[in-house]
CSV table of C-alpha atoms and ligand atoms in Angstrom, one decimal:
chain,number,residue,atom,x,y,z
A,16,MET,CA,2.8,39.7,13.1
A,17,SER,CA,1.0,39.7,9.8
A,18,ASP,CA,-2.7,38.7,9.4
A,19,LYS,CA,-1.9,35.2,8.9
A,20,LEU,CA,-3.4,33.0,11.3
A,21,ILE,CA,-0.3,30.8,11.4
A,22,GLU,CA,3.1,32.3,11.1
A,23,THR,CA,5.9,30.3,10.4
A,24,ARG,CA,9.6,31.2,10.7
A,25,GLY,CA,12.6,28.8,10.7
A,26,SER,CA,16.2,28.3,10.9
A,27,ALA,CA,18.5,25.1,10.9
A,28,GLY,CA,15.3,23.1,9.8
A,29,VAL,CA,13.5,23.9,12.8
A,30,MET,CA,10.2,25.5,12.0
A,31,ARG,CA,8.4,27.9,14.5
A,32,LEU,CA,4.7,27.9,14.0
A,33,THR,CA,2.6,30.5,15.8
A,34,LEU,CA,-1.0,30.3,16.1
A,35,ASN,CA,-2.0,34.2,15.7
A,36,ARG,CA,-5.5,35.0,17.0
A,37,PRO,CA,-4.6,37.1,20.0
A,38,LYS,CA,-7.7,38.8,20.3
A,39,ALA,CA,-9.6,35.6,21.1
A,40,LEU,CA,-6.6,34.3,22.9
A,41,ASN,CA,-5.5,32.2,19.8
A,42,ALA,CA,-9.0,30.2,20.2
A,43,LEU,CA,-9.1,27.5,17.3
A,44,ASN,CA,-11.7,28.1,14.8
A,45,SER,CA,-12.2,26.1,11.4
A,46,GLY,CA,-10.1,28.8,9.4
A,47,LEU,CA,-7.2,28.7,12.0
A,48,LEU,CA,-7.3,24.9,11.7
A,49,ALA,CA,-7.4,24.8,7.8
A,50,GLU,CA,-4.4,27.2,7.7
A,51,LEU,CA,-2.5,24.7,10.1
A,52,ASP,CA,-3.5,21.8,8.1
A,53,ALA,CA,-2.0,23.5,5.2
A,54,VAL,CA,1.1,24.5,6.8
A,55,LEU,CA,1.7,20.9,8.1
A,56,ALA,CA,1.1,19.2,4.6
A,57,GLU,CA,4.0,21.4,3.3
A,58,LEU,CA,6.3,20.6,5.9
A,59,GLU,CA,5.6,16.7,5.6
A,60,GLY,CA,7.5,16.7,2.5
A,61,ARG,CA,10.6,18.4,3.5
A,62,ARG,CA,13.8,16.5,4.0
A,63,ASP,CA,15.8,19.2,5.8
A,64,LEU,CA,13.1,19.5,8.6
A,65,ARG,CA,14.9,18.9,12.0
A,66,ALA,CA,12.1,19.7,14.2
A,67,VAL,CA,8.6,21.9,14.9
A,68,LEU,CA,7.9,24.5,17.7
A,69,ILE,CA,4.5,25.6,18.3
A,70,THR,CA,3.3,28.4,20.3
A,71,GLY,CA,0.9,31.1,20.7
A,72,ALA,CA,0.6,34.9,19.6
A,73,GLY,CA,0.9,37.3,22.4
A,74,GLU,CA,1.9,37.1,26.0
A,75,LYS,CA,-1.2,35.6,27.7
A,76,SER,CA,-2.3,32.6,25.5
A,77,PHE,CA,-1.2,29.6,24.0
A,78,VAL,CA,-4.5,28.7,23.0
A,79,ALA,CA,-7.6,29.3,25.1
A,80,GLY,CA,-9.8,26.3,23.6
A,81,ALA,CA,-11.9,25.6,20.5
A,82,ASP,CA,-13.6,28.8,19.5
A,83,ILE,CA,-16.8,29.1,21.4
A,84,THR,CA,-18.4,31.5,19.4
A,85,GLU,CA,-18.1,29.2,16.3
A,86,MET,CA,-19.5,26.2,18.2
A,87,ARG,CA,-22.4,27.7,20.0
A,88,ASP,CA,-24.9,27.4,17.3
A,89,LYS,CA,-23.5,23.9,15.6
A,90,THR,CA,-25.8,21.1,14.8
A,91,PRO,CA,-24.6,17.7,16.0
A,92,GLU,CA,-23.5,16.8,12.6
A,93,GLN,CA,-21.6,20.4,12.4
A,94,ALA,CA,-19.8,19.6,15.7
A,95,ARG,CA,-19.0,16.3,14.6
A,96,GLN,CA,-17.2,17.7,11.3
A,97,PHE,CA,-15.6,20.3,13.3
A,98,ALA,CA,-13.9,17.9,15.9
A,99,SER,CA,-13.2,15.5,12.8
A,100,GLN,CA,-11.1,18.5,11.0
A,101,ALA,CA,-9.4,19.4,14.4
A,102,LEU,CA,-8.7,15.4,15.1
A,103,ALA,CA,-7.3,15.0,11.2
A,104,THR,CA,-5.0,18.2,11.6
A,105,PHE,CA,-3.7,17.1,15.1
A,106,LYS,CA,-3.1,13.6,13.9
A,107,ARG,CA,-1.1,15.3,10.9
A,108,LEU,CA,1.0,17.2,13.5
A,109,GLU,CA,1.7,14.4,15.9
A,110,ARG,CA,2.7,12.1,12.7
A,111,LEU,CA,5.4,14.7,11.5
A,112,PRO,CA,8.3,12.5,11.6
A,113,VAL,CA,10.4,15.0,13.5
A,114,PRO,CA,9.9,16.2,17.2
A,115,VAL,CA,7.1,18.6,17.6
A,116,VAL,CA,7.4,20.4,20.9
A,117,ALA,CA,4.8,22.9,22.3
A,118,LEU,CA,6.0,26.1,23.7
A,119,VAL,CA,3.1,26.9,26.1
A,120,ASN,CA,3.1,30.8,26.9
A,121,GLY,CA,-0.2,31.2,28.9
A,122,PHE,CA,-3.6,29.8,28.7
A,123,CYS,CA,-3.7,26.4,27.5
A,124,LEU,CA,-7.4,25.2,27.8
A,125,GLY,CA,-10.0,22.7,26.3
A,126,GLY,CA,-8.7,22.3,22.6
A,127,GLY,CA,-5.4,24.0,23.2
A,128,CYS,CA,-4.5,21.6,25.9
A,129,GLU,CA,-5.4,19.1,23.4
A,130,LEU,CA,-3.0,20.6,20.8
A,131,ALA,CA,-0.3,20.5,23.4
A,132,LEU,CA,-0.9,16.7,24.1
A,133,ALA,CA,-0.7,16.1,20.1
A,134,CYS,CA,2.9,17.1,20.6
A,135,ASP,CA,5.6,15.3,21.6
A,136,TRP,CA,6.5,17.0,24.4
A,137,ALA,CA,6.0,20.6,26.0
A,138,ILE,CA,7.8,23.2,27.8
A,139,ALA,CA,5.6,25.8,29.8
A,140,SER,CA,6.0,29.3,30.9
A,141,ASP,CA,5.4,29.9,34.7
A,142,ASN,CA,2.3,31.7,33.9
A,143,ALA,CA,0.7,29.0,31.8
A,144,VAL,CA,-2.8,27.5,32.8
A,145,PHE,CA,-3.8,24.2,31.7
A,146,GLY,CA,-7.4,22.6,31.9
A,147,GLN,CA,-10.1,20.8,30.1
A,148,PRO,CA,-13.3,22.8,31.2
A,149,GLU,CA,-15.7,21.6,28.5
A,150,VAL,CA,-18.0,20.2,31.1
A,151,GLY,CA,-18.5,23.6,32.4
A,152,LEU,CA,-19.9,24.4,28.7
A,153,GLY,CA,-22.1,21.4,28.5
A,154,VAL,CA,-19.9,19.4,26.5
A,155,ILE,CA,-16.9,16.9,26.5
A,156,PRO,CA,-13.5,17.5,25.1
A,157,GLY,CA,-13.8,16.8,21.7
A,158,PHE,CA,-10.4,17.4,20.0
A,159,GLY,CA,-8.6,14.3,21.6
A,160,GLY,CA,-8.4,15.0,25.2
A,161,THR,CA,-10.6,12.0,26.7
A,162,GLN,CA,-7.9,9.8,24.9
A,163,ARG,CA,-4.6,11.5,24.8
A,164,LEU,CA,-4.8,13.2,28.2
A,165,PRO,CA,-5.1,9.7,30.1
A,166,ARG,CA,-2.2,8.4,27.6
A,167,ARG,CA,-0.2,11.1,29.3
A,168,VAL,CA,-0.9,11.6,32.8
A,169,GLY,CA,-3.1,8.3,33.4
A,170,PRO,CA,-6.7,7.9,33.7
A,171,ALA,CA,-7.5,8.9,37.1
A,172,MET,CA,-5.6,12.5,37.0
A,173,ALA,CA,-7.2,12.7,33.2
A,174,LEU,CA,-10.8,12.0,34.8
A,175,ASP,CA,-10.0,14.4,37.7
A,176,LEU,CA,-9.4,17.2,35.2
A,177,ILE,CA,-12.1,16.4,32.9
A,178,THR,CA,-15.0,16.1,35.3
A,179,THR,CA,-14.0,18.9,37.5
A,180,GLY,CA,-12.9,21.0,34.8
A,181,ARG,CA,-10.6,22.7,37.3
A,182,LYS,CA,-7.4,24.6,36.1
A,183,ILE,CA,-4.0,23.8,37.2
A,184,ASP,CA,-0.8,26.1,37.1
A,185,ALA,CA,2.3,24.9,35.3
A,186,ASN,CA,4.0,23.6,38.2
A,187,GLU,CA,1.2,21.1,38.8
A,188,ALA,CA,1.4,20.4,35.1
A,189,LEU,CA,4.9,19.5,35.6
A,190,ARG,CA,4.2,17.5,38.6
A,191,ILE,CA,1.7,15.1,36.8
A,192,GLY,CA,3.9,15.0,33.6
A,193,LEU,CA,1.8,16.8,31.3
A,194,VAL,CA,4.6,19.0,30.5
A,195,ASN,CA,8.5,18.5,30.6
A,196,ARG,CA,9.8,21.7,31.9
A,197,VAL,CA,8.8,25.2,33.3
A,198,VAL,CA,10.6,28.0,32.6
A,199,PRO,CA,10.4,32.0,33.6
A,200,GLN,CA,7.9,33.7,31.0
A,201,GLY,CA,10.7,35.9,30.1
A,202,GLU,CA,13.0,33.0,29.5
A,203,LEU,CA,10.8,31.0,27.0
A,204,GLU,CA,12.3,32.8,24.1
A,205,SER,CA,16.0,32.0,25.0
A,206,VAL,CA,14.9,28.4,26.1
A,207,ALA,CA,13.5,28.0,22.5
A,208,GLU,CA,16.7,29.3,21.0
A,209,GLU,CA,18.7,27.1,22.9
A,210,LEU,CA,16.5,23.9,22.2
A,211,THR,CA,16.6,24.8,18.5
A,212,ARG,CA,20.1,24.6,18.4
A,213,GLN,CA,20.4,21.4,20.6
A,214,LEU,CA,17.6,19.9,18.1
A,215,ALA,CA,19.5,20.9,15.0
A,216,GLY,CA,22.7,19.7,16.4
A,217,ASN,CA,22.0,16.0,16.5
A,218,GLY,CA,21.8,13.4,13.7
A,219,PRO,CA,18.6,14.0,12.0
A,220,ASP,CA,17.8,10.3,10.8
A,221,ALA,CA,18.6,9.4,14.4
A,222,VAL,CA,16.1,12.0,15.9
A,223,ARG,CA,13.5,10.7,13.2
A,224,SER,CA,14.0,7.1,13.9
A,225,ALA,CA,13.9,7.9,17.7
A,226,LYS,CA,10.3,9.4,17.3
A,227,GLN,CA,9.2,6.5,15.2
A,228,ALA,CA,10.5,3.8,17.5
A,229,VAL,CA,8.7,5.5,20.6
A,230,HIS,CA,5.5,6.3,18.6
A,231,ASP,CA,5.0,3.1,16.7
A,232,GLY,CA,6.3,1.1,19.6
A,233,MET,CA,3.6,2.4,22.1
A,234,ASP,CA,0.7,0.9,19.9
A,235,GLN,CA,2.7,-2.5,20.0
A,236,ASP,CA,3.1,-5.4,22.7
A,237,LEU,CA,6.6,-5.1,24.3
A,238,ASP,CA,8.2,-8.0,22.1
A,239,SER,CA,7.2,-6.3,18.6
A,240,ALA,CA,8.3,-2.9,19.7
A,241,LEU,CA,11.7,-4.1,21.1
A,242,ALA,CA,12.0,-5.7,17.7
A,243,LEU,CA,10.9,-2.4,16.0
A,244,GLU,CA,13.9,-0.8,17.9
A,245,THR,CA,16.5,-3.5,16.8
A,246,SER,CA,15.3,-2.8,13.1
A,247,LEU,CA,15.7,1.0,13.4
A,248,PHE,CA,18.9,0.7,15.6
A,249,ALA,CA,20.6,-1.8,12.7
A,250,LEU,CA,19.2,0.8,10.0
A,251,GLY,CA,21.0,3.7,11.7
A,252,PHE,CA,24.4,1.7,10.6
A,253,ALA,CA,23.3,1.9,7.0
A,254,GLY,CA,24.1,5.7,6.4
A,255,ASP,CA,26.9,8.0,6.9
A,256,GLU,CA,25.5,9.6,10.0
A,257,GLN,CA,26.2,6.7,12.3
A,258,SER,CA,30.1,6.6,11.1
A,259,GLU,CA,30.2,10.4,11.2
A,260,GLY,CA,29.1,10.6,14.9
A,261,MET,CA,31.1,7.7,16.2
A,262,SER,CA,34.2,8.9,14.3
A,263,ALA,CA,33.8,12.4,15.7
A,264,PHE,CA,33.6,11.1,19.3
A,265,LEU,CA,36.8,9.0,18.7
A,266,GLU,CA,38.8,12.0,17.1
A,267,LYS,CA,37.6,14.2,19.8
A,268,ARG,CA,35.6,16.7,17.3
A,269,LYS,CA,32.0,18.0,17.0
A,270,PRO,CA,30.1,15.9,14.4
A,271,ASN,CA,29.3,17.6,11.1
A,272,PHE,CA,25.9,16.0,10.3
B,310,CAA,N1,-13.7,30.9,22.2
B,310,CAA,C1,-14.1,32.3,21.7
B,310,CAA,N2,-13.4,33.2,22.2
B,310,CAA,C2,-12.6,33.3,23.0
B,310,CAA,C3,-12.2,32.0,23.9
B,310,CAA,C4,-12.7,30.7,23.1
B,310,CAA,N3,-12.4,29.5,23.7
B,310,CAA,N4,-11.4,32.1,25.0
B,310,CAA,C5,-11.6,33.5,25.1
B,310,CAA,N5,-12.2,34.0,24.1
B,310,CAA,C6,-12.1,35.6,23.8
B,310,CAA,C7,-13.1,36.1,24.8
B,310,CAA,O1,-14.6,36.0,24.3
B,310,CAA,C8,-12.7,37.7,24.9
B,310,CAA,O2,-13.3,38.3,23.3
B,310,CAA,P1,-13.9,39.7,23.5
B,310,CAA,O3,-12.6,40.6,23.8
B,310,CAA,O4,-14.1,40.0,22.3
B,310,CAA,O5,-15.1,39.9,24.7
B,310,CAA,C9,-11.2,37.6,24.4
B,310,CAA,O6,-10.9,36.3,23.9
B,310,CAA,C10,-10.4,37.8,25.8
B,310,CAA,O7,-10.9,36.7,26.7
B,310,CAA,P2,-11.5,37.2,28.2
B,310,CAA,O8,-11.8,38.6,28.2
B,310,CAA,O9,-12.2,36.2,28.7
B,310,CAA,O10,-9.9,37.0,28.9
B,310,CAA,P3,-9.9,36.9,30.5
B,310,CAA,O11,-8.4,36.9,30.6
B,310,CAA,O12,-10.8,37.4,31.2
B,310,CAA,O13,-10.0,35.2,30.4
B,310,CAA,C11,-10.0,32.7,29.8
B,310,CAA,C12,-9.2,34.5,30.1
B,310,CAA,C13,-9.7,32.6,31.3
B,310,CAA,C14,-9.0,31.9,29.2
B,310,CAA,C15,-11.5,33.0,29.4
B,310,CAA,O14,-11.2,33.7,28.2
B,310,CAA,C16,-12.0,31.4,29.2
B,310,CAA,O15,-12.5,30.9,30.2
B,310,CAA,N6,-12.0,31.4,28.1
B,310,CAA,C17,-12.4,30.0,27.7
B,310,CAA,C18,-11.8,28.8,27.9
B,310,CAA,C19,-12.7,27.4,27.9
B,310,CAA,O16,-13.8,27.3,28.0
B,310,CAA,N7,-11.8,26.6,26.6
B,310,CAA,C20,-12.6,25.5,26.1
B,310,CAA,C21,-13.2,25.7,24.8
B,310,CAA,S1,-14.1,24.3,24.6
B,310,CAA,C22,-13.3,23.3,23.7
B,310,CAA,O17,-12.4,23.5,23.4
B,310,CAA,C23,-13.8,22.2,23.3
B,310,CAA,C24,-13.0,21.1,22.6
B,310,CAA,O18,-12.3,20.3,23.4
B,310,CAA,C25,-13.1,20.7,21.3
């Protein structure tokens, strides 16, 4: 690993971002957030981008939260600025036009859990630990947890986790819908590679439209959201991708997107 706080590598348009402060269990400080923001700003403009995977450096932690050392002496105004910085970066991540998948390789606490929630979905290794322990530090979640967690797992379970601050293991996270899959820690790499192949093999415009339909539709009433789906479905017939995908099926060959 280099001394960069965000490591990037990619193949076939799938970018892998690694948060790289392993000595502090990849805790989010303002320097790391600024670097992440700059990387995301670059990715926004890339037409060849198919998906983004995000993980933490080392074998112990995805992200153990916002950096407590940096936060301890903040004034309310400085705390507001810190939270606003993180929220803007997480929004940028969430709004990338391609799927963003969290590969949760260990502790996923506080701001780390909030980062995973800003991703479209998550795969956890079996040693992962999740929680919103902020109330034990005398504060509430400030990087989106009080809003994105209830939207992901429902308000009762979100309030259970946020008010008790209890930690849950990967299987409980799977059961409540916080993550989509749990895999043995040693298999996270091979699962990531397989996922990269799957994501890169599908029609790129279709995948972008699918993300747009789900995200934008969630903020609308059902009739408007279904109308949005119809528009995006029809738009899919305007380019080459649909004719290649359907022709490949009928000609019993793999599509060449
Ligand atoms: N901020 C700053 N440093 C952190 C950190 C954090 N969130 N989490 C861990 N570290 C540092 C530790 O201070 C320690 O540093 P030193 O080696 O210099 O002492 C190093 O990472 C390793 O941590 P531990 O020795 O504590 O490792 P452990 O295996 O004994 O425990 C842990 C692991 C259970 C994750 C424990 O580190 C822990 O509880 N961390 C804090 C978790 C937390 O409360 N997160 C929420 C933060 S608040 C927040 O995120 C607010 C928000 O919503 C915006």
